[in-house]
Every structure is written in C-alpha cells, then in structure tokens.
Coordinates of C-alpha atoms in Angstrom, one line a residue:
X1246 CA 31.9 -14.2 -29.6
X1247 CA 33.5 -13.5 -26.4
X1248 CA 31.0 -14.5 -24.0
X1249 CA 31.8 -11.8 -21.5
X1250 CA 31.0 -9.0 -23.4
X1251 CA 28.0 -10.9 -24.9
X1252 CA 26.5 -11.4 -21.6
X1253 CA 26.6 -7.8 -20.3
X1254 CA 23.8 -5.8 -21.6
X1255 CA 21.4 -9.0 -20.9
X1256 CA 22.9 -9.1 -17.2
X1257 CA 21.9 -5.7 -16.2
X1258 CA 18.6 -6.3 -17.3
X1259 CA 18.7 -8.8 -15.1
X1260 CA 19.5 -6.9 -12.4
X1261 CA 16.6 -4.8 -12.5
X1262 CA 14.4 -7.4 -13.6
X1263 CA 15.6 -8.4 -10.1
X1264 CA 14.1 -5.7 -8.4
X1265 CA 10.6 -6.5 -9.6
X1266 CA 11.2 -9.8 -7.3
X1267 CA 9.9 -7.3 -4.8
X1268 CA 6.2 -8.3 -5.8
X1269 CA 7.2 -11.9 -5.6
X1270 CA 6.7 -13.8 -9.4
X1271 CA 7.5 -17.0 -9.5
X1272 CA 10.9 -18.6 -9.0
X1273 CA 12.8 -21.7 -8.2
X1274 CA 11.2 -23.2 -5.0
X1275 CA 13.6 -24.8 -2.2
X1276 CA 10.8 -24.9 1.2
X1277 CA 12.0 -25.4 4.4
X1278 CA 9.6 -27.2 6.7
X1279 CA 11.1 -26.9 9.9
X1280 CA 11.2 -22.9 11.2
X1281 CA 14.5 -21.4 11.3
X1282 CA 15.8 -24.0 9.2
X1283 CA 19.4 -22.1 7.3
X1284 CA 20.3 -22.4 3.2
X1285 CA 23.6 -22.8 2.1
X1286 CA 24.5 -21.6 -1.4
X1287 CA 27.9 -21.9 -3.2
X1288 CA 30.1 -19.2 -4.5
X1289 CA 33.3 -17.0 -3.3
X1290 CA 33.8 -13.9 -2.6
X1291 CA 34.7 -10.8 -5.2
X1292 CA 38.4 -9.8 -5.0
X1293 CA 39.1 -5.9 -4.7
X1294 CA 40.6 -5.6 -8.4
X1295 CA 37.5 -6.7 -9.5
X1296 CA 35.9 -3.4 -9.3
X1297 CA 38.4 -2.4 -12.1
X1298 CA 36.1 -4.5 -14.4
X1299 CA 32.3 -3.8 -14.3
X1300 CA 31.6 -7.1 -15.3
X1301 CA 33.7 -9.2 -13.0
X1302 CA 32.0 -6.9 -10.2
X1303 CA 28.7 -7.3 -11.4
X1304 CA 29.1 -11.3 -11.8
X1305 CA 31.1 -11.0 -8.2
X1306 CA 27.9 -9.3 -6.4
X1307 CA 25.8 -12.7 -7.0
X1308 CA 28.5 -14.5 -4.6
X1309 CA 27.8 -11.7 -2.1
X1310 CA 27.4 -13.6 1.3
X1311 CA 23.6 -12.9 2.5
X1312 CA 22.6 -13.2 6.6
X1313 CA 19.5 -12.3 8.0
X1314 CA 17.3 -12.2 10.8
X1315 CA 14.0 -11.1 11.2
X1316 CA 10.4 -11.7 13.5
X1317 CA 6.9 -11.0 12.5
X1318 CA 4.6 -9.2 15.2
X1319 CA 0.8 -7.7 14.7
X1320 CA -0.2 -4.1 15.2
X1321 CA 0.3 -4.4 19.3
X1322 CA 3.8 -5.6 18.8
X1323 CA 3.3 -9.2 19.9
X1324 CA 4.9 -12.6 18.0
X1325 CA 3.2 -13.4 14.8
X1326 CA 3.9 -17.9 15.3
X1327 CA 3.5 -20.1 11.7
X1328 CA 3.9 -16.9 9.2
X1329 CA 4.6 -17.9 6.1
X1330 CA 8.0 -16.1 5.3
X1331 CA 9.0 -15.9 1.7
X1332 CA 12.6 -14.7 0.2
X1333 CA 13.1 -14.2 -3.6
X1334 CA 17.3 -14.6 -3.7
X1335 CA 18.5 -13.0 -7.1
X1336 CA 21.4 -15.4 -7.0
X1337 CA 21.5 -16.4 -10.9
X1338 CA 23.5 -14.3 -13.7
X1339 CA 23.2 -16.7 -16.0
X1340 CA 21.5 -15.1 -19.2
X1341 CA 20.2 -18.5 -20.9
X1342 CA 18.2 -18.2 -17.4
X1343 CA 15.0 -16.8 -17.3
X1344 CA 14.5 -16.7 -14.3
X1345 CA 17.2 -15.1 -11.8
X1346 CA 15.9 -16.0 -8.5
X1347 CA 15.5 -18.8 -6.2
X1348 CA 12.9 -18.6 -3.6
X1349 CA 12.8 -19.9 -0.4
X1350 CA 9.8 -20.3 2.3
X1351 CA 9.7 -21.2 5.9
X1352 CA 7.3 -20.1 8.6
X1353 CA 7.8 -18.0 12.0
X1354 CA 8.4 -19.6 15.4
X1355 CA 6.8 -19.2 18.7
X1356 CA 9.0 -15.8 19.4
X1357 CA 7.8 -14.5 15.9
X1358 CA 11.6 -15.1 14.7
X1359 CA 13.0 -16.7 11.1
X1360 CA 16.2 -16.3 10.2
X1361 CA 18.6 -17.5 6.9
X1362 CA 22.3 -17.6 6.1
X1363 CA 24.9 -19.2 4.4
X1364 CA 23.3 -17.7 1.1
X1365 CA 24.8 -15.7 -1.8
X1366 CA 23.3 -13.2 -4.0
X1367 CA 23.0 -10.1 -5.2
X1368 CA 19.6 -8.6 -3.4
X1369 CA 17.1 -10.4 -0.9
X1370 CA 13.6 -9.7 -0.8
X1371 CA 11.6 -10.9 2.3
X1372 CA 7.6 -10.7 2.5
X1373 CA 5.4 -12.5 5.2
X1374 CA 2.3 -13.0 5.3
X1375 CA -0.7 -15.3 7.5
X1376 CA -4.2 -15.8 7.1
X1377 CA -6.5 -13.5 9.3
X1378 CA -4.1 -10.9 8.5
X1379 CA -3.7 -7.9 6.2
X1380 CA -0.4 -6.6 4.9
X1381 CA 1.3 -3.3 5.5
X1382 CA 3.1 -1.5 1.9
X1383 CA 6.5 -1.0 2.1
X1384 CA 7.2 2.2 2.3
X1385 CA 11.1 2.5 2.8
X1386 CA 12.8 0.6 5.5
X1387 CA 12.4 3.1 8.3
X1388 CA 8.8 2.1 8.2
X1389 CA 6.7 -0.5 9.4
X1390 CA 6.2 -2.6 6.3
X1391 CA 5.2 -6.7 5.8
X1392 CA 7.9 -6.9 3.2
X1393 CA 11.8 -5.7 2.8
X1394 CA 13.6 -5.8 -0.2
X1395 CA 17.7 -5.3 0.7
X1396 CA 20.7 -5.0 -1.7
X1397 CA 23.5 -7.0 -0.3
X1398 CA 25.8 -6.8 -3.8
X1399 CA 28.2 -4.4 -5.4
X1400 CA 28.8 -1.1 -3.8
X1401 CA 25.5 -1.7 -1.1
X1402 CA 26.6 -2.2 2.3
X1403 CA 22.1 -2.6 3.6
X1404 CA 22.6 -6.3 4.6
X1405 CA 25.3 -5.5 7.2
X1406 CA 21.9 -4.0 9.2
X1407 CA 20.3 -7.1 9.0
X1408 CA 22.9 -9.8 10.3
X1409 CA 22.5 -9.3 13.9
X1410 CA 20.3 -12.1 15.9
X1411 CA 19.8 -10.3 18.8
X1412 CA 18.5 -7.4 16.9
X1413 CA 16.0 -9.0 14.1
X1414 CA 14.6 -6.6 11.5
X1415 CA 10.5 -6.6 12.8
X1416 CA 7.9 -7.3 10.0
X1417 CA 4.5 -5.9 10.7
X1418 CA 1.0 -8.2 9.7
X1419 CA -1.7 -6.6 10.7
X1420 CA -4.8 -8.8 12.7
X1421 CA -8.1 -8.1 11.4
X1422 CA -9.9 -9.7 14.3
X1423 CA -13.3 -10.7 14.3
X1424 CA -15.9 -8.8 12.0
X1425 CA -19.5 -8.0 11.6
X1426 CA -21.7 -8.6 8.8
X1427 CA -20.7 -4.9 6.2
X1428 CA -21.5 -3.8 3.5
X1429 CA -18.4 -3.0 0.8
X1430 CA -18.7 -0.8 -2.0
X1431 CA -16.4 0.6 -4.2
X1432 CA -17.9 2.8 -7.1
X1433 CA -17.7 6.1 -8.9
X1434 CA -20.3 8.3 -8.8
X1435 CA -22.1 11.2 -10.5
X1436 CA -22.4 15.2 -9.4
X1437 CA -23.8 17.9 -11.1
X1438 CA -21.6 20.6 -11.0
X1439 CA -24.5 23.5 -10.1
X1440 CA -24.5 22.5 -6.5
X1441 CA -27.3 20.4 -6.7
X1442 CA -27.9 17.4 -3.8
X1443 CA -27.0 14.2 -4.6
X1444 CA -27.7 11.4 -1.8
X1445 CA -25.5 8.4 -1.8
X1446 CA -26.3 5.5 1.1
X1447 CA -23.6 3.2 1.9
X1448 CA -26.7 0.4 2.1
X1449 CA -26.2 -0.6 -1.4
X1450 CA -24.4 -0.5 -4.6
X1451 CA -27.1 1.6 -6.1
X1452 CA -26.2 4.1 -3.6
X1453 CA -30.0 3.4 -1.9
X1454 CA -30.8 3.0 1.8
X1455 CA -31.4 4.8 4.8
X1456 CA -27.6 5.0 5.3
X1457 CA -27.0 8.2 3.3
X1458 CA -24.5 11.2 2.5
X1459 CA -25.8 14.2 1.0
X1460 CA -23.0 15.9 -1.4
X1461 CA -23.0 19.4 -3.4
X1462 CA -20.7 20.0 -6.0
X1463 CA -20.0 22.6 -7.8
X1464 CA -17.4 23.6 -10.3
X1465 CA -16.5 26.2 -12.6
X1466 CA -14.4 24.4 -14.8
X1467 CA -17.1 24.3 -17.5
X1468 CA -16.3 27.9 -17.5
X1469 CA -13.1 27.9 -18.9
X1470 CA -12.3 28.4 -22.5
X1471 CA -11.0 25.2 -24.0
X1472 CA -8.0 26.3 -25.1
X1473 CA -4.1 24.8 -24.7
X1474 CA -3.8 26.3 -21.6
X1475 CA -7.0 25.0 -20.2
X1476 CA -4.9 22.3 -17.6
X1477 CA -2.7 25.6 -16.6
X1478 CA -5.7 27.6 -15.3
X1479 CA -7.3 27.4 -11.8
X1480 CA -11.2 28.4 -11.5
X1481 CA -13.6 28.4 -8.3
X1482 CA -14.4 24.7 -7.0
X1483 CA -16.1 22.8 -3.8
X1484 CA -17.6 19.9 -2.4
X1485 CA -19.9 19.8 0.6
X1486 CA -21.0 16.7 2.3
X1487 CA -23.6 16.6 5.2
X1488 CA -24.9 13.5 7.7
X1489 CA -27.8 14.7 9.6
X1490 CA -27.9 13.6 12.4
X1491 CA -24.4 12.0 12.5
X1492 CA -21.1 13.3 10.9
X1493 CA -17.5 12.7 9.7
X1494 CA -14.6 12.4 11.4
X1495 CA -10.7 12.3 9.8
X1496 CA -9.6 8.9 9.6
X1497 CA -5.3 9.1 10.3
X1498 CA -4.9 5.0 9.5
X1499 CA -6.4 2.6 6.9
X1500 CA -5.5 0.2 10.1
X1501 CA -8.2 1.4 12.1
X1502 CA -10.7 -0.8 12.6
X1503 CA -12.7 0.4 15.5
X1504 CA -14.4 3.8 15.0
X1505 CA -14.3 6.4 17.1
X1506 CA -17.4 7.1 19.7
X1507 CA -17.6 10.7 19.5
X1508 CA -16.2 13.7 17.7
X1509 CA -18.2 13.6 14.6
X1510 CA -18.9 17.0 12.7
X1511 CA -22.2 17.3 10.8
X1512 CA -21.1 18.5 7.7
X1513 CA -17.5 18.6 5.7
X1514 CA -16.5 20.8 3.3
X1515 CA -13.8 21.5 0.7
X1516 CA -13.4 24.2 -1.2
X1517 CA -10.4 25.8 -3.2
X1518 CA -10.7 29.2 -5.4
X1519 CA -9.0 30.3 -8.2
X1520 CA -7.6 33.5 -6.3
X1521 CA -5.4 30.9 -3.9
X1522 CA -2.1 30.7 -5.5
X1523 CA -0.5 28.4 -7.7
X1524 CA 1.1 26.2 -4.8
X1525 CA -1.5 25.9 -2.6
X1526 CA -4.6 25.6 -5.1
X1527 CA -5.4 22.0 -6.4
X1528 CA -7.5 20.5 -9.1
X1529 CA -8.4 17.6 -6.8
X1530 CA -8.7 16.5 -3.3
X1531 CA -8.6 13.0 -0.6
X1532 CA -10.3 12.0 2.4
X1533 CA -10.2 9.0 4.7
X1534 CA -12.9 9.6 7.3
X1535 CA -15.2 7.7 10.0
X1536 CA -18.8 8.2 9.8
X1537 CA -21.4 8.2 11.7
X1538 CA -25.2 7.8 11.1
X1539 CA -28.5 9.2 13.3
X1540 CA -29.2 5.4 14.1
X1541 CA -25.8 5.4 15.8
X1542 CA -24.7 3.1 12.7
X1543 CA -21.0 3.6 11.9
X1544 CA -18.6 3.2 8.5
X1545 CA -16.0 4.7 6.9
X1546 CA -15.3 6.5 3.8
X1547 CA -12.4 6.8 1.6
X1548 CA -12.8 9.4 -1.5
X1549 CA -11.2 11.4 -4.4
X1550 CA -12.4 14.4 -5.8
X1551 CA -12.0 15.3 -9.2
X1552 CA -12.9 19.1 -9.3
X1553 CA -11.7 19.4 -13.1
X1554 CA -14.9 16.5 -14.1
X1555 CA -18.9 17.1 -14.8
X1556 CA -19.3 13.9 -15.1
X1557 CA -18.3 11.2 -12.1
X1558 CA -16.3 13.5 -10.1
X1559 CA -16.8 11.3 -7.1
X1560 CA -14.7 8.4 -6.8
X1561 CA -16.0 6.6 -3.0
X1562 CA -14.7 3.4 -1.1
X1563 CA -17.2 2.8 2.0
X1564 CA -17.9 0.1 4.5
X1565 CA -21.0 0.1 6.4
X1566 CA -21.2 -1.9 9.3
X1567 CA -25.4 -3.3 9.6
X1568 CA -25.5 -3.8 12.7
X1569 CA -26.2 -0.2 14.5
X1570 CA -24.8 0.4 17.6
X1571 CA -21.4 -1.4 16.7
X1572 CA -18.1 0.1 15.9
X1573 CA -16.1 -2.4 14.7
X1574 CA -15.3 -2.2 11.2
X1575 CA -13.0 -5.0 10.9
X1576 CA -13.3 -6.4 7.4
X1577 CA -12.3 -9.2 5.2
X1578 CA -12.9 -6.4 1.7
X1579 CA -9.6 -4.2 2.5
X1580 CA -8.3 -1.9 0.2
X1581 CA -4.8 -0.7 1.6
X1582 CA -4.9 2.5 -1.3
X1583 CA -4.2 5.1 0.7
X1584 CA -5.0 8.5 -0.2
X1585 CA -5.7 10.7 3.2
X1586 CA -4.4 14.1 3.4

C-alpha cells in the first residue's frame, strides 16, 4: 500500500489530537536544568510546490522552524524567578507513534524570562506554573492567561509574534499570598419554590452556623403544562437573598482576594417575568459577590440559579473567612469556574 496515502487520514487525527496538548498529557520528556537553556531539533524546511500536495504540506508543517520568548510575572506585573515552564512540541507525524509530542521543561530566571529555539514542529503549547500560585484560563491570546497554545505550521503565520527577545509574550500566575484559617464549601442546595425562607450559613457543610444567608425562591414553572413545548415557554421567576446586618456586594474578579470594606447592600434580588421578551428573559441566572456579615466577618459567594428546578435550584461555592474582622480571603480551595454576569 502506498504509504502516503495510508498515512493521511491517521495524520490529521493527529493534528487535532495535537491540539488537546493544550491541557498538557503526557509526552516525551527532554528537561532542561539550566534556565534559558535552547533545544535543537532536526528537519528542513517545506518547499512552495509543496502546497500543491496536502500531504507533503501537512508532513512539511512538522519541520516548521519554532522561536520563542516569553516571561512569567504575578498579578502586580513583577518577575515570577524558578517557574516551571512546560512546552508540548507536536513535532512527530509518524502514525505508528502514539504519541505526537515531545515535551520540554525548564524554569524562569531572575527577570521572569525563558526562552526556546532551534525547534521544529507544527504547533507549541507553553503553560507555567509555581507553587503558591494559581493559574489564569486561557482565554484567547489578547488576554492574560498562564498558558499559550500557538500554531506555527501550514498556512499559520502566530509564531512570527512570538520570536522577538526584546518583546517576550508575558504569562500571568497569580500569588495567593498568605491566608487565614476558611471555611470552603461547595454544595447544591434545596428551595421551595412558594417563597418560603431557607437559611444557609457559610459555617458548615450542613449549611449551619451563625454565618447565614436567608434566600426566597419562587417559581412558576410548576405551572406550566408539561407538554413539548414546555422548554420554549417563559413563566414568572425570582430569588431574593438578604444578610441582616451585613450585605452583598458584586464581585468583577475570581482574583480578588481581599474584600472590599464598605459598599455592601442588605438584600439582593433577581427576578425575570414571563412578560420580558424572548431575548432578554432567562431560565437561569450567576453571581460572584463579597459578603459581609453583622459580626464584620467577610466571604464570598459564587452561585447559579436554576429557575426552571423545585428541587436544588441553588447551586453555591462560598468561602468564609473565621476570623471576623479580617478581609483577606486568600485561599488554597480555588475554583477558577467563572460564572459572574
């Protein structure tokens, strides 16, 4: 069988198992102790009649030269020294490979910097990370992220952006700082759907404790007939929360570690009807918000609201920091979900 064509369909799996490198499985290993140590890699470059033949181009974009620089700083923008600095180098067409990536690791240096080169491959993804410090999604790369994943092969001209050492691409960890004793919970909870109060304390995963947020839901999606076209209809829906004594205020970050003295409101609520129209009515809602108790204790809360359920319509991530008075909220239990409006 001509081993050309054989090799094809297998390859472009390849390809876009290479993207999953992104999350970083395992691969060949090739550490580098010393920082800003350089890889070579072997390989020549595609000719321009080669884009004639998908193959030969697709083969010819693993011998795509890679170059690039980068440097690791926290939130505040200073140098992040002795990151650990991981690429995953889809470099390997070979089909009787399993695996199509090598992976390299090296650490920061005092200025924050790492750099490779004299590498070939089709894509490069970069991810750094330290102890003490959380990482930031990637989002796109216009925004701050931990973690890059370029295309330097075929028809992809993104690792040109990346070549310049005077210029290094920044890679954002996040320093958690020190922390007080909290209390983490992550849990969904019950509301009747008559508006009755419900009192969840961030104290404790029974939801007991002087700590406490009074909710009222109701919802009149019982109301509907169950039909087909039940998930097509809108009906009447809300959910109040109250802190007496204390109050919510909207949380913009899941970086924020430090809440806010003042500016809290004693009672939140959310309510859509089925009159709104079809754009701006929703079946559910998200907050991210500080809170603050009467005791001048401080947490935050992170919720979804489900307004189509009767059963555990609540779904609430909370930190609680125990010692009143303090507003640090700096904590090893991170969940980097983020689902603010």
């Amino acid at each position: 069988m001509n081993r050309r064509k054989r090799i094809a369909g297998p390859l472009l799996l390849a390809l876009f198992a290479g993207i999953a490198l992104y999350y970083f499985g395992s691969g060949k290993t090739g550490d580098q102790t010393e920082t800003g140590d350089e890889t070579s890699g072997t390989g020549s470059h595609a000719r321009p009649d080669q884009a004639a033949n998908p193959i030969t181009a697709f083969l010819a974009s693993f011998r795509t030269p890679i170059e690039f620089y980068g440097k690791v700083v926290n939130q505040h923008g200073d140098p992040v020294e002795g990151a650990s600095v991981t690429f995953s180098l889809l470099d390997n067409p070979d089909e009787d490979n399993e695996d199509p990536s090598t992976r390299i690791t090296l650490l920061s240096d005092r200025e924050g910097k790492f750099s490779v080169k004299g590498l070939k491959g089709s894509s490069l993804a970069v991810r750094v990370t330290k102890e003490g410090y959380r990482t930031l999604p990637n989002l796109g790369l216009e925004k701050r992220a931990s973690s890059r994943l370029i295309e330097y092969g075929g028809t992809s001209d993104q690792g040109a952006k990346f070549k310049d050492p005077a210029n290094p691409t920044l890679f954002i960890l996040h320093e958690i700082g020190p922390t007080d004793p909290m209390m983490y919970m992550k849990k969904r909870w019950k509301l009747p759907v008559n508006g009755n109060p419900v009192r969840i304390a961030l104290d404790s995963e029974d939801g007991t404790g002087p700590h406490w947020i009074e909710f009222r839901f109701t919802s009149g999606w019982n109301q509907l007939p169950m039909d087909n076209e039940i998930n097509k209809k809108r009906f009447d829906w809300k959910l109040e929360a109250r802190i007496p004594g204390g109050g919510f205020l909207h949380n913009d970050s899941e970086y924020n570690s430090e809440a806010p003295e003042d500016g809290y409101q004693e009672s939140i609520e959310i309510e859509y009807l089925a009159t709104m129209p079809q754009g701006t009515w929703k079946r559910s809602a998200h907050r991210s918000l500080f809170v603050k108790f009467a005791d001048d204790s401080y947490g935050r809360i992170r919720f979804g609201i489900d307004g189509a359920s009767d059963r555990r319509p609540l779904y609430m991530t909370s930190w609680l920091n125990l010692k009143p008075g303090s507003r640090n909220l700096a904590s090893d239990q991170w969940d980097p979900t983020v689902v603010s409006e």
